[in-house]
Coordinates of C-alpha atoms in Angstrom, one line a residue:
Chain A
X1 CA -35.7 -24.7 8.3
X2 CA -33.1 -22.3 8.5
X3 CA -32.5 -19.5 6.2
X4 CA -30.7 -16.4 7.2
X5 CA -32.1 -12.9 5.2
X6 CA -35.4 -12.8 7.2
X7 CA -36.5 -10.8 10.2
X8 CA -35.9 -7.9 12.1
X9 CA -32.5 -8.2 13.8
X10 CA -31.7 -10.0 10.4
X11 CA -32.4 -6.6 8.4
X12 CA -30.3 -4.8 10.7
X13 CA -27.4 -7.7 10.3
X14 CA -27.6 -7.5 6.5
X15 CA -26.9 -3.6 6.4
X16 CA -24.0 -3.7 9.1
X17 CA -22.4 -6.0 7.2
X18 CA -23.2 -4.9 3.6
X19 CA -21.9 -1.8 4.9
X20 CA -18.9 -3.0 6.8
X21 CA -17.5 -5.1 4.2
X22 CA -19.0 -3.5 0.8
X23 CA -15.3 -2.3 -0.2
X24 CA -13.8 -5.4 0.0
X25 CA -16.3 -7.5 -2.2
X26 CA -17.6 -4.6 -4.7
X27 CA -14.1 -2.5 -4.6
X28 CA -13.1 -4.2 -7.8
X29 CA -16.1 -5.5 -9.3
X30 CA -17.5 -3.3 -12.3
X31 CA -19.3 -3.5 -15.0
X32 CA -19.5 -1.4 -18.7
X33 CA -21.9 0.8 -19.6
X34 CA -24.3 -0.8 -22.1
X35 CA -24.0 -4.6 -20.3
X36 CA -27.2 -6.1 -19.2
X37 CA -26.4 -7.9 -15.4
X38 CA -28.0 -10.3 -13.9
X39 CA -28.3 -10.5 -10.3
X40 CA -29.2 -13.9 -8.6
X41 CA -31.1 -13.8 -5.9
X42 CA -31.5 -10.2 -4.7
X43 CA -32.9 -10.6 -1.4
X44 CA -33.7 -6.9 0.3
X45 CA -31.4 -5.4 -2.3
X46 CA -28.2 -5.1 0.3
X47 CA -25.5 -6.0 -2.3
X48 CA -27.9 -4.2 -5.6
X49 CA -27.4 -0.8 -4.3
X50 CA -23.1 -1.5 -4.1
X51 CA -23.7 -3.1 -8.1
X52 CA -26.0 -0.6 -9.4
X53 CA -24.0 2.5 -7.8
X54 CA -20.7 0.9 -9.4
X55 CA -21.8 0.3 -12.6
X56 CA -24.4 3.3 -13.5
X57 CA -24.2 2.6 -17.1
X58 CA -25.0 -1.1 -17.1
X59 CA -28.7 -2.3 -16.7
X60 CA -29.0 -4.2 -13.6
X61 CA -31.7 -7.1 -13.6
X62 CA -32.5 -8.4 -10.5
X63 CA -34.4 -11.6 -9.1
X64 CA -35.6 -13.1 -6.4
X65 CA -38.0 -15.8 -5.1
X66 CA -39.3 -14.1 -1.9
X67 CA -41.9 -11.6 -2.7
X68 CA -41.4 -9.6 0.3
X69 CA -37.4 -9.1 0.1
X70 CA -37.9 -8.0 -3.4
X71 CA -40.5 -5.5 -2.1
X72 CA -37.2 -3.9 0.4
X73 CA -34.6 -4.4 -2.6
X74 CA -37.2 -1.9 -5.0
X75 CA -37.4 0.7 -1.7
X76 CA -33.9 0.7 -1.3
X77 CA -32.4 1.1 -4.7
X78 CA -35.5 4.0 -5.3
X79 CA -34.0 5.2 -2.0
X80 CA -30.4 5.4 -3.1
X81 CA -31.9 6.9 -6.4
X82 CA -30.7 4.3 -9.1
X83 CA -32.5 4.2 -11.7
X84 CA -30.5 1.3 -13.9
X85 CA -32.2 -2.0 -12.0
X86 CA -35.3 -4.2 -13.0
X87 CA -36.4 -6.1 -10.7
X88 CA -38.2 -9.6 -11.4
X89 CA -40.1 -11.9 -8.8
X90 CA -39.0 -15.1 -10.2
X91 CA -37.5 -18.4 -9.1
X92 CA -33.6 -19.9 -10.3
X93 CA -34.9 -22.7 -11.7
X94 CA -37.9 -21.5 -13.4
X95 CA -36.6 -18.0 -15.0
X96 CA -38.2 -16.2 -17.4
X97 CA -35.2 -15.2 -19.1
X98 CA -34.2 -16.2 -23.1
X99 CA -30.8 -17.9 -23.1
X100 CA -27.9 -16.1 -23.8
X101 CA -29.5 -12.5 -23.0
X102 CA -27.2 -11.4 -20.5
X103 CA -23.6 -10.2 -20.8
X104 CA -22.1 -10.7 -17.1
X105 CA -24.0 -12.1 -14.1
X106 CA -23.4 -11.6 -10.5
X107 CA -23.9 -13.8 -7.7
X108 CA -23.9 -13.6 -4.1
X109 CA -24.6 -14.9 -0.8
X110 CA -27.0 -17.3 -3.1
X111 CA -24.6 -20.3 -3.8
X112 CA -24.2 -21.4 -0.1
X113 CA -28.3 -22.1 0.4
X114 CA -28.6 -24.5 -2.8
X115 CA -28.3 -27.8 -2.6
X116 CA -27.2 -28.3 -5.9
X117 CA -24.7 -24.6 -6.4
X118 CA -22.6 -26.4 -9.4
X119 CA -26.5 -26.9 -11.7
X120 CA -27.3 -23.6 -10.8
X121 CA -24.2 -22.1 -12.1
X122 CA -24.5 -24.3 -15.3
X123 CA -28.6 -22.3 -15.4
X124 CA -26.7 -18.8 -15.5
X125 CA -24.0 -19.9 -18.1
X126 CA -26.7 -20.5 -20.1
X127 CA -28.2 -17.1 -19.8
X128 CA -25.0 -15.4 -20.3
X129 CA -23.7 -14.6 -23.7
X130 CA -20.3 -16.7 -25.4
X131 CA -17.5 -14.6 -23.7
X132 CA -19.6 -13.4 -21.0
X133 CA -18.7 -13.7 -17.1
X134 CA -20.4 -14.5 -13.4
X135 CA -18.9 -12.9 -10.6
X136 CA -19.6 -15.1 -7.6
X137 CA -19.4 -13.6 -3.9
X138 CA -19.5 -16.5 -0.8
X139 CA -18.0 -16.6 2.6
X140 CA -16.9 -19.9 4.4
X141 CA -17.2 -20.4 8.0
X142 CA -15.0 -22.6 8.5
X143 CA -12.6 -19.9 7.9
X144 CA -13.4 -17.9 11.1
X145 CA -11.3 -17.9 13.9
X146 CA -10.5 -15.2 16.7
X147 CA -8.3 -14.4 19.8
X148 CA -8.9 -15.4 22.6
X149 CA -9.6 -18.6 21.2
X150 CA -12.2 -20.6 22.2
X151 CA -13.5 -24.2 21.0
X152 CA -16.9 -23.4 22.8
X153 CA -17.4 -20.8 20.3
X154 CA -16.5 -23.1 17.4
X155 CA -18.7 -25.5 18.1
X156 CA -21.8 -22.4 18.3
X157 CA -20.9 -21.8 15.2
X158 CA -20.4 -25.6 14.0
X159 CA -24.5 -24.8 15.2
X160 CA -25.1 -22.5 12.3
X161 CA -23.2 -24.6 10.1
X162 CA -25.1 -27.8 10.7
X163 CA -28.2 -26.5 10.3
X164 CA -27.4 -25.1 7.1
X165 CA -26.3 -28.3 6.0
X166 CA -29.6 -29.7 6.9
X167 CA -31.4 -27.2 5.0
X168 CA -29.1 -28.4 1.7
X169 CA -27.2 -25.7 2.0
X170 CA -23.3 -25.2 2.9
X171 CA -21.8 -22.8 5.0
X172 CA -18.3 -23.2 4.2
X173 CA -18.8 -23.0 0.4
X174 CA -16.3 -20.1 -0.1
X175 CA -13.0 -22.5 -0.1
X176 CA -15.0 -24.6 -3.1
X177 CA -15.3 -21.7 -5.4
X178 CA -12.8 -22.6 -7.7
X179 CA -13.8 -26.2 -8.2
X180 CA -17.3 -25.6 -8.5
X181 CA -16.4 -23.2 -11.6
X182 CA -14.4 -25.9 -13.0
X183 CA -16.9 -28.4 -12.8
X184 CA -19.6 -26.3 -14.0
X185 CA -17.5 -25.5 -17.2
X186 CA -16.7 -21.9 -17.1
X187 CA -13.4 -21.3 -18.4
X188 CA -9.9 -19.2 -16.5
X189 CA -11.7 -19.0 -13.3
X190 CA -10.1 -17.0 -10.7
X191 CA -10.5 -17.3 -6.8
X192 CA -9.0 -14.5 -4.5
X193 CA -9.8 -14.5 -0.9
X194 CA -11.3 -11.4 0.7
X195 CA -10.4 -11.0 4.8
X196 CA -12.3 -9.5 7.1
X197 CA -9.4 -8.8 9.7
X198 CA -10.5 -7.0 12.6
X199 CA -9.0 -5.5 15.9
X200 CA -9.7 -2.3 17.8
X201 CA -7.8 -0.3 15.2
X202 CA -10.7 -0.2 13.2
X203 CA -14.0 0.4 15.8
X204 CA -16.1 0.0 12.9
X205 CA -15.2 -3.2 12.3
X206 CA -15.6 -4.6 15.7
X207 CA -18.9 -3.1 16.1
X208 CA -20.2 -3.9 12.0
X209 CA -18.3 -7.2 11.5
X210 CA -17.0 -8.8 14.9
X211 CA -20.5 -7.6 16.7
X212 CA -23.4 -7.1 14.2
X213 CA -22.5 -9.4 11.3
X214 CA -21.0 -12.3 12.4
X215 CA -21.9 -12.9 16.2
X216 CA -25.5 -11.5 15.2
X217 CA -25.4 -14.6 12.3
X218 CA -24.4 -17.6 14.7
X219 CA -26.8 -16.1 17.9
X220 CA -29.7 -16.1 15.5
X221 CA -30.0 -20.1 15.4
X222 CA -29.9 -20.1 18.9
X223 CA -33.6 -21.0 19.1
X224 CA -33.3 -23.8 16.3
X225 CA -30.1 -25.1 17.7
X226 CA -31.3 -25.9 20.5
X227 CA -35.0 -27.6 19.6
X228 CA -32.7 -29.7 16.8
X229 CA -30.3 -30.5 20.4
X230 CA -27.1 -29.9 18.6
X231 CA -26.3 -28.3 21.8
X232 CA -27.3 -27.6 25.3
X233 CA -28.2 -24.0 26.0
X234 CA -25.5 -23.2 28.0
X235 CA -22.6 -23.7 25.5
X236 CA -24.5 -22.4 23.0
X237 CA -24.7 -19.1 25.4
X238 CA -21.1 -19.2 26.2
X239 CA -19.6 -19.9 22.7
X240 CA -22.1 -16.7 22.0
X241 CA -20.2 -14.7 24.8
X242 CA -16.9 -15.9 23.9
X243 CA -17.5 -14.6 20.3
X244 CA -18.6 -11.3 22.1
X245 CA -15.0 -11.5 23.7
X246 CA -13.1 -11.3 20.7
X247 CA -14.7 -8.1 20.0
X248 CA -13.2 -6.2 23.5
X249 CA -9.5 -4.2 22.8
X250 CA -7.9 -7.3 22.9
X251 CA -9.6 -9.1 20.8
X252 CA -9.3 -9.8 17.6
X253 CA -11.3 -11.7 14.9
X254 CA -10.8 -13.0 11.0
X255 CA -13.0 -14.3 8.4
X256 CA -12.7 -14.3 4.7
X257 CA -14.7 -14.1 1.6
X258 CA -14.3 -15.6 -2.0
X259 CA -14.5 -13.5 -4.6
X260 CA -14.8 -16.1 -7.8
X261 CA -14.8 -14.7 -11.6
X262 CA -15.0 -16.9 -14.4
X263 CA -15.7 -16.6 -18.5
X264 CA -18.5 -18.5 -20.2
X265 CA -16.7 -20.5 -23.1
X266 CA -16.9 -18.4 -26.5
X267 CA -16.8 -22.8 -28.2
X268 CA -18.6 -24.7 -25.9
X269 CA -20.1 -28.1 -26.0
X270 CA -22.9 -26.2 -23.6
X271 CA -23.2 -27.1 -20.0
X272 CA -23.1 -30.9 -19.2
X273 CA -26.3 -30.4 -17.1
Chain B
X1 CA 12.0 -30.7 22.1
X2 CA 10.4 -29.8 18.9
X3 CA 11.5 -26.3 17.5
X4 CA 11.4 -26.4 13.3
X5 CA 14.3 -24.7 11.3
X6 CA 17.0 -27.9 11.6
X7 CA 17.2 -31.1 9.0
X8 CA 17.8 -31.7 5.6
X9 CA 14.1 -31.8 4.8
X10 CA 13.4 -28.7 6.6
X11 CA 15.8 -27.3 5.2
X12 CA 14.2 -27.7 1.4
X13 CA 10.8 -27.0 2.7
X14 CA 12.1 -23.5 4.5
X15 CA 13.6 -22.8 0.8
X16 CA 10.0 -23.6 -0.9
X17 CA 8.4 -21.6 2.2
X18 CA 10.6 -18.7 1.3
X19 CA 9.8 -18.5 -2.7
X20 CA 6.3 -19.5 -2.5
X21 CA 5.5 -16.3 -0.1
X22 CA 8.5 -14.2 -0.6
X23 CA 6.0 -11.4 -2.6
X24 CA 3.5 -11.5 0.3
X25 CA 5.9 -11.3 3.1
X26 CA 8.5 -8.8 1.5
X27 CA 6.7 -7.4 -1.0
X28 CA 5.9 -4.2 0.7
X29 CA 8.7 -4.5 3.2
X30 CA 11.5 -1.8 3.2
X31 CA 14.0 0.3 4.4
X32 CA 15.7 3.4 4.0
X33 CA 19.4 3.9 2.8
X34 CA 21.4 4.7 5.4
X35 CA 19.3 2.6 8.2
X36 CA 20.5 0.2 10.8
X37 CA 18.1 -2.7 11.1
X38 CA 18.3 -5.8 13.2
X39 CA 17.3 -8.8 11.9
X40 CA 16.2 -10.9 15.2
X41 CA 16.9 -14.9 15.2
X42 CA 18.1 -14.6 11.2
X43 CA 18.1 -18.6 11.1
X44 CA 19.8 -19.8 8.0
X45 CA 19.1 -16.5 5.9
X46 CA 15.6 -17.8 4.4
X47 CA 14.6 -14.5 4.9
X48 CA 18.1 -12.7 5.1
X49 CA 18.1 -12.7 1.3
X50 CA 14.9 -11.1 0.7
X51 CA 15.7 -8.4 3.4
X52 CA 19.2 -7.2 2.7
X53 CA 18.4 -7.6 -0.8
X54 CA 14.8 -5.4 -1.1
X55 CA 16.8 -2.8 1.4
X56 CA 19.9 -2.4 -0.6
X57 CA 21.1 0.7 0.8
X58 CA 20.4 -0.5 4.5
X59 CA 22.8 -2.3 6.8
X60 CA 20.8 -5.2 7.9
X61 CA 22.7 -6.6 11.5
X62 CA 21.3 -10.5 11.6
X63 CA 21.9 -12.5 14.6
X64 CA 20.9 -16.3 15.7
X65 CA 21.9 -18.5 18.9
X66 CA 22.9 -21.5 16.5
X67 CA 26.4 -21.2 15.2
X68 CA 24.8 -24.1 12.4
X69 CA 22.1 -22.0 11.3
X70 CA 24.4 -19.0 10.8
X71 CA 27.2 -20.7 9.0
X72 CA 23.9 -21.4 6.3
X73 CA 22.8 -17.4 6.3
X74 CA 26.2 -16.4 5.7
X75 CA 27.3 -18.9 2.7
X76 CA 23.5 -18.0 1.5
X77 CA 24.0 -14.3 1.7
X78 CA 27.1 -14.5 -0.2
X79 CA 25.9 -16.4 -2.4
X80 CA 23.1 -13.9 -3.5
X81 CA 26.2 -11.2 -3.8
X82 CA 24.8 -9.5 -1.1
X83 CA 27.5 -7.1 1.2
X84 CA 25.2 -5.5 3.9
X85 CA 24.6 -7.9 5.9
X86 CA 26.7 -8.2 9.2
X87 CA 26.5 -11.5 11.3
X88 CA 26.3 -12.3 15.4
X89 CA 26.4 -14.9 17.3
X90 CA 24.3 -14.1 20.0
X91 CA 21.4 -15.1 21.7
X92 CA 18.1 -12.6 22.0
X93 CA 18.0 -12.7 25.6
X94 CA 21.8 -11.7 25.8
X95 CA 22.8 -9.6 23.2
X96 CA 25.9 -7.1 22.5
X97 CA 24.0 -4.3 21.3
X98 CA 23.5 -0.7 22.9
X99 CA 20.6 0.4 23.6
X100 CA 18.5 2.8 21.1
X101 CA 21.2 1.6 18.3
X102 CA 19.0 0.4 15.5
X103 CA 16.6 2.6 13.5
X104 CA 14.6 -0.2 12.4
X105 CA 14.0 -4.2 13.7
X106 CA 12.8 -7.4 11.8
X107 CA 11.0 -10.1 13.5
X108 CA 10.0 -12.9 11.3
X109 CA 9.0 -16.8 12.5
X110 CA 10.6 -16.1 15.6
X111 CA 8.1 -15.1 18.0
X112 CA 6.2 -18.3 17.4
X113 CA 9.0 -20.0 19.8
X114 CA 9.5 -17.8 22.3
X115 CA 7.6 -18.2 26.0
X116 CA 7.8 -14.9 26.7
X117 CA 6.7 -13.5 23.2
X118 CA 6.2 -9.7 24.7
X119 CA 9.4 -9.5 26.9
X120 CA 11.3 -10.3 23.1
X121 CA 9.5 -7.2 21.6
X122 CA 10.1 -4.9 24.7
X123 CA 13.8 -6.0 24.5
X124 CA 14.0 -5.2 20.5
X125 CA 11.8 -2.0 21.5
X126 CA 15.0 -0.9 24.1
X127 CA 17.4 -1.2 21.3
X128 CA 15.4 0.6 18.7
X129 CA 16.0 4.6 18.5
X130 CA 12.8 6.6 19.0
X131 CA 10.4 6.9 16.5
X132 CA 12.1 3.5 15.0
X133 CA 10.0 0.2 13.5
X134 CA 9.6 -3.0 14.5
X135 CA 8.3 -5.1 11.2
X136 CA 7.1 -8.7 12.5
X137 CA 5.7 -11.7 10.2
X138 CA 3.9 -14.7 11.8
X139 CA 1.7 -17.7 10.9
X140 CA -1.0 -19.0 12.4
X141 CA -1.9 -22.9 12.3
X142 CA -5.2 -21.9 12.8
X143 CA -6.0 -20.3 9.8
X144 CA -5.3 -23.0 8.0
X145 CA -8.3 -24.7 5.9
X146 CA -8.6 -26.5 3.1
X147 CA -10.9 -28.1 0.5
X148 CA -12.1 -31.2 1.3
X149 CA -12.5 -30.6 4.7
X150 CA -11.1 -33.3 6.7
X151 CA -11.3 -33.6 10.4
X152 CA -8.6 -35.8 10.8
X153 CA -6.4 -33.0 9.0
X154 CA -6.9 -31.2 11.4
X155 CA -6.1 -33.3 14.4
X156 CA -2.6 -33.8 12.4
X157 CA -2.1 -30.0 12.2
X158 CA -3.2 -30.1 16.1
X159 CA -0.5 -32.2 17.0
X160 CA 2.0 -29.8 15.7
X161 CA 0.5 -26.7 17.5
X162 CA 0.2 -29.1 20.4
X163 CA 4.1 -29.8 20.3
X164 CA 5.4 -26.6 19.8
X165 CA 2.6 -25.7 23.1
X166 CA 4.8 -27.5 24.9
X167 CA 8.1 -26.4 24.0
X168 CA 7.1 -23.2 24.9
X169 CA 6.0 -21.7 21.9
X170 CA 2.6 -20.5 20.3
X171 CA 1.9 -22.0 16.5
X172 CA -1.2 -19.8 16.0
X173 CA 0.7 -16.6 17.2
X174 CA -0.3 -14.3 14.4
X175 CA -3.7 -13.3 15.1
X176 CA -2.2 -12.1 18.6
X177 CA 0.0 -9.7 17.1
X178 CA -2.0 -6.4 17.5
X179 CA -2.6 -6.8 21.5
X180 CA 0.7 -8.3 21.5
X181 CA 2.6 -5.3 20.2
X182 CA 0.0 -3.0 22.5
X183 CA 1.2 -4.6 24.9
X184 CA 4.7 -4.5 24.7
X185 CA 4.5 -0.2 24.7
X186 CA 4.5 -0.2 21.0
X187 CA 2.7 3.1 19.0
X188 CA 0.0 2.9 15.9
X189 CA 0.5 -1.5 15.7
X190 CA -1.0 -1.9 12.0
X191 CA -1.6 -5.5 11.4
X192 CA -2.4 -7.0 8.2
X193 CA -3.2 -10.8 6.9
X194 CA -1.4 -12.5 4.2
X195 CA -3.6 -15.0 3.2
X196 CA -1.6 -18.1 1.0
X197 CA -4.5 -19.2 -1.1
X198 CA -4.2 -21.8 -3.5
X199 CA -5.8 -24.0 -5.9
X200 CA -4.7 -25.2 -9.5
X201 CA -4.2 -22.3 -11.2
X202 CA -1.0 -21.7 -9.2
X203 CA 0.6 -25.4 -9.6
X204 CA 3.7 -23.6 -8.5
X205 CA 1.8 -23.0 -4.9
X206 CA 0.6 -25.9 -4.6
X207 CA 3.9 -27.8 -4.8
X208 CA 5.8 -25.3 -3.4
X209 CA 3.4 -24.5 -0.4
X210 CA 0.6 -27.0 0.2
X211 CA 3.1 -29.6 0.0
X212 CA 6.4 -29.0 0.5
X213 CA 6.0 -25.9 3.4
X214 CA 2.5 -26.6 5.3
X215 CA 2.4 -30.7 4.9
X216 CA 5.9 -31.2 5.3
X217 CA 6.3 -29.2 8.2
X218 CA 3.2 -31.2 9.8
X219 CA 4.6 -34.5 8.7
X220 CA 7.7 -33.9 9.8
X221 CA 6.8 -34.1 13.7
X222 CA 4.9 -37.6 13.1
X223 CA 7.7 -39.3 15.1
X224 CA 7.4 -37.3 17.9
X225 CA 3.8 -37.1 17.9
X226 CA 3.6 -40.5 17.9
X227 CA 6.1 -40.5 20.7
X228 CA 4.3 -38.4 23.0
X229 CA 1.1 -40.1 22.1
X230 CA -1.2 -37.4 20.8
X231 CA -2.2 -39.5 18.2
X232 CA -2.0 -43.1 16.8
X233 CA 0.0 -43.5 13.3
X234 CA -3.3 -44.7 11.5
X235 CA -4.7 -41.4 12.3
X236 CA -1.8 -39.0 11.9
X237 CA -1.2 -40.7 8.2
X238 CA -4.7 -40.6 6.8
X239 CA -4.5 -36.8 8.0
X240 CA -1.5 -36.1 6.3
X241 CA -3.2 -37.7 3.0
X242 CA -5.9 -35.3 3.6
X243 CA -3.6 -32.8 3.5
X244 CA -1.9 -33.8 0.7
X245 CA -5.6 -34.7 -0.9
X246 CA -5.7 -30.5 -0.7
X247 CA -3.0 -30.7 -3.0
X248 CA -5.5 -32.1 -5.9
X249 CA -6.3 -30.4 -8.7
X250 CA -9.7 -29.9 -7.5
X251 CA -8.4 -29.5 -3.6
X252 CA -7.8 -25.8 -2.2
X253 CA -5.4 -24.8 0.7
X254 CA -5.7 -21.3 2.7
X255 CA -3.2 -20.2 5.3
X256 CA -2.2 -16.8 6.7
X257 CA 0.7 -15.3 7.3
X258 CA 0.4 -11.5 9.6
X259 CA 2.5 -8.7 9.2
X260 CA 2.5 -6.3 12.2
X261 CA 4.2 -2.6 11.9
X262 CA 5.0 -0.9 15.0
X263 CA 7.2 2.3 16.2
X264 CA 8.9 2.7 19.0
X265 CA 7.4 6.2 21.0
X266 CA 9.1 9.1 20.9
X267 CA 8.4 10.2 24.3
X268 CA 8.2 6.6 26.3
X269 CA 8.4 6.2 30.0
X270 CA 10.1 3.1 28.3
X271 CA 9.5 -0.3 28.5
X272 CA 7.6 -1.8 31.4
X273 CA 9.9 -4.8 31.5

């Protein structure tokens, strides 16, 4: 089953693009001193040290399932010297957290692996005070697309998405923030779309986003694509070196986040759940 | 041939086009008092308006190859009160201007229908002094996405691209705007998306955009489509419901629009033609 956070390569992945994009999904996300955060679903901490360093004077609590990602997020937040995050080995559906304890939650990367992202948002309303918010972070590829352009590479990464799907997730989740708020009954939510535009003006980019981020993401199923025969080897290869392509001085290549924040209801009927 | 910009219908969905992005396209677009700036293939003045009007103290010299389409930007101009705004008949690859005459240029949906898209900006760059701007907007068909997903959507959009393809033009131009504008000599391109996204909370976009500017201008080349046979009618209509399906009030539309900014080089060995 596929689940992208693990591994070597993977770790490598997770900090090129933490650190190629963490303007663009934490540049506007704060919270005030004296708020206790949640933090669905940790993982190795890449998006914790962006929300703790933001927001020094709100208590950061932090989750996750996997034992040995929560082992990297403690290093790396000790590492970056914050001091305002708890950590808590713990499952979503089984949290040891009284209702209504936290006053904003934040939530990313987490929603597209759930098979079931609209229950799991009506879980955190619950924790979450009257009045208090979740700040949701997703990207969507189906929203990727480059110069040259090249169907091979769409259908490598149709690969990743498929076998996301199979693992009850959704890879394209970003467009489906807004709904998913609505029908989990949070109130005035508000969608904006975050682009990742990249071409050889910004190096970084190419090499963080284009290279290490998103190429990295789709050539890592390679393996499972191919035993599940979604495709033969060979297009998966050259959909792989086409996405390369887009990364030369010509090149260019797009993809956009969701940024989603909505209010839990200060009169509500609670969650339909 | 299809080329959009003539009809009664296009003519309403060019108006809802033009107030439903106006902010995004013009919203950081000016210039200086005193400035000469050419306003290439000015069609009916959708964009005249926003132009001449933002720039008040620049004269703003608009020119278009239809005498039809002109006759609308200069009643539409007027209209809006505007006086600094000077009209040509003329076509691009023929035009009555000296060379180096224009401190700044304006570019916008044009580029899309040209064959020759980098020959255009070399022939704008010879008639811009040195050190002057070239300011371009384009779309891109392939940036569109939309929530649900639908295939057959898609192949509707596709028939579009695949139309204007063949009348020589390039539907998903904008994300070739950097290399494009390296290519034609041009100094420092900067390229930036405007990404259209829109779900309920702007019922204003969603009428104004989702409908009546994206699905209009894909329904509007169903009889030629069909003509041509890229699709069958069954499957062209249940892809524009899908489209209008986006237009839901749990549906979401994307689409981007790129602005490119260019200067012409002080010191050129000029344009390699």
């Amino acid at each position: 089953m596929y689940i992208h956070g693990y591994g070597e390569r993977e770790s490598e992945r997770l900090l090129a693009q933490a650190a190629s994009v963490v303007l663009l999904l934490h540049g506007d996300t704060r919270f005030p001193p004296g708020s206790r955060v949640l933090e669905v679903g940790c993982g190795t901490g890449a998006q914790t040290v962006s929300l703790a360093g933001n927001s020094p004077g709100a208590q950061i609590v932090a989750f996750d399932r996997s034992t040995a990602s929560l082992a990297r997020a403690i290093e790396r937040v000790a590492a970056a010297g914050l001091a305002n995050v708890e950590f808590v080995h713990a499952d979503l559906f089984g949290l040891p957290f009284e209702a209504e304890s936290f006053d904003h939650a934040f939530v990313c990367f987490v929603l597209e692996h759930l098979s079931n992202p609209i229950a799991a948002l009506q879980l955190v309303q619950q924790l979450l005070k009257p009045g208090g918010t979740v700040t949701i972070f997703e990207g969507d590829h189906g929203s990727a697309y480059f110069h040259p352009h090249s169907d091979i590479a769409h259908r490598a990464i149709a690969c990743q998405v498929e076998l996301q799907r199979r693992a009850g997730g959704n890879a394209c989740i970003g467009r489906q923030l807004y709904p998913m708020l609505v029908n989990a009954g949070y109130d005035a939510p508000c969608v904006t779309p975050r682009v990742v535009y990249v071409d050889a003006s910004t190096p970084e980019l190419v090499d963080g986003f284009t290279r290490k981020t998103f190429t990295w993401m789709v050539e890592a199923v390679r393996g499972e694509a191919l035993a599940a025969r979604i495709i033969d080897a060979a297009s998966f290869d050259a959909g792989i070196r086409d996405l390369y392509r887009a990364a030369e001085p010509d090149g260019v290549f797009c993809y956009t986040f969701f940024k989603g924040v909505a209010v839990k209801p200060r009169k509500s009927a609670t969650g339909r759940p």
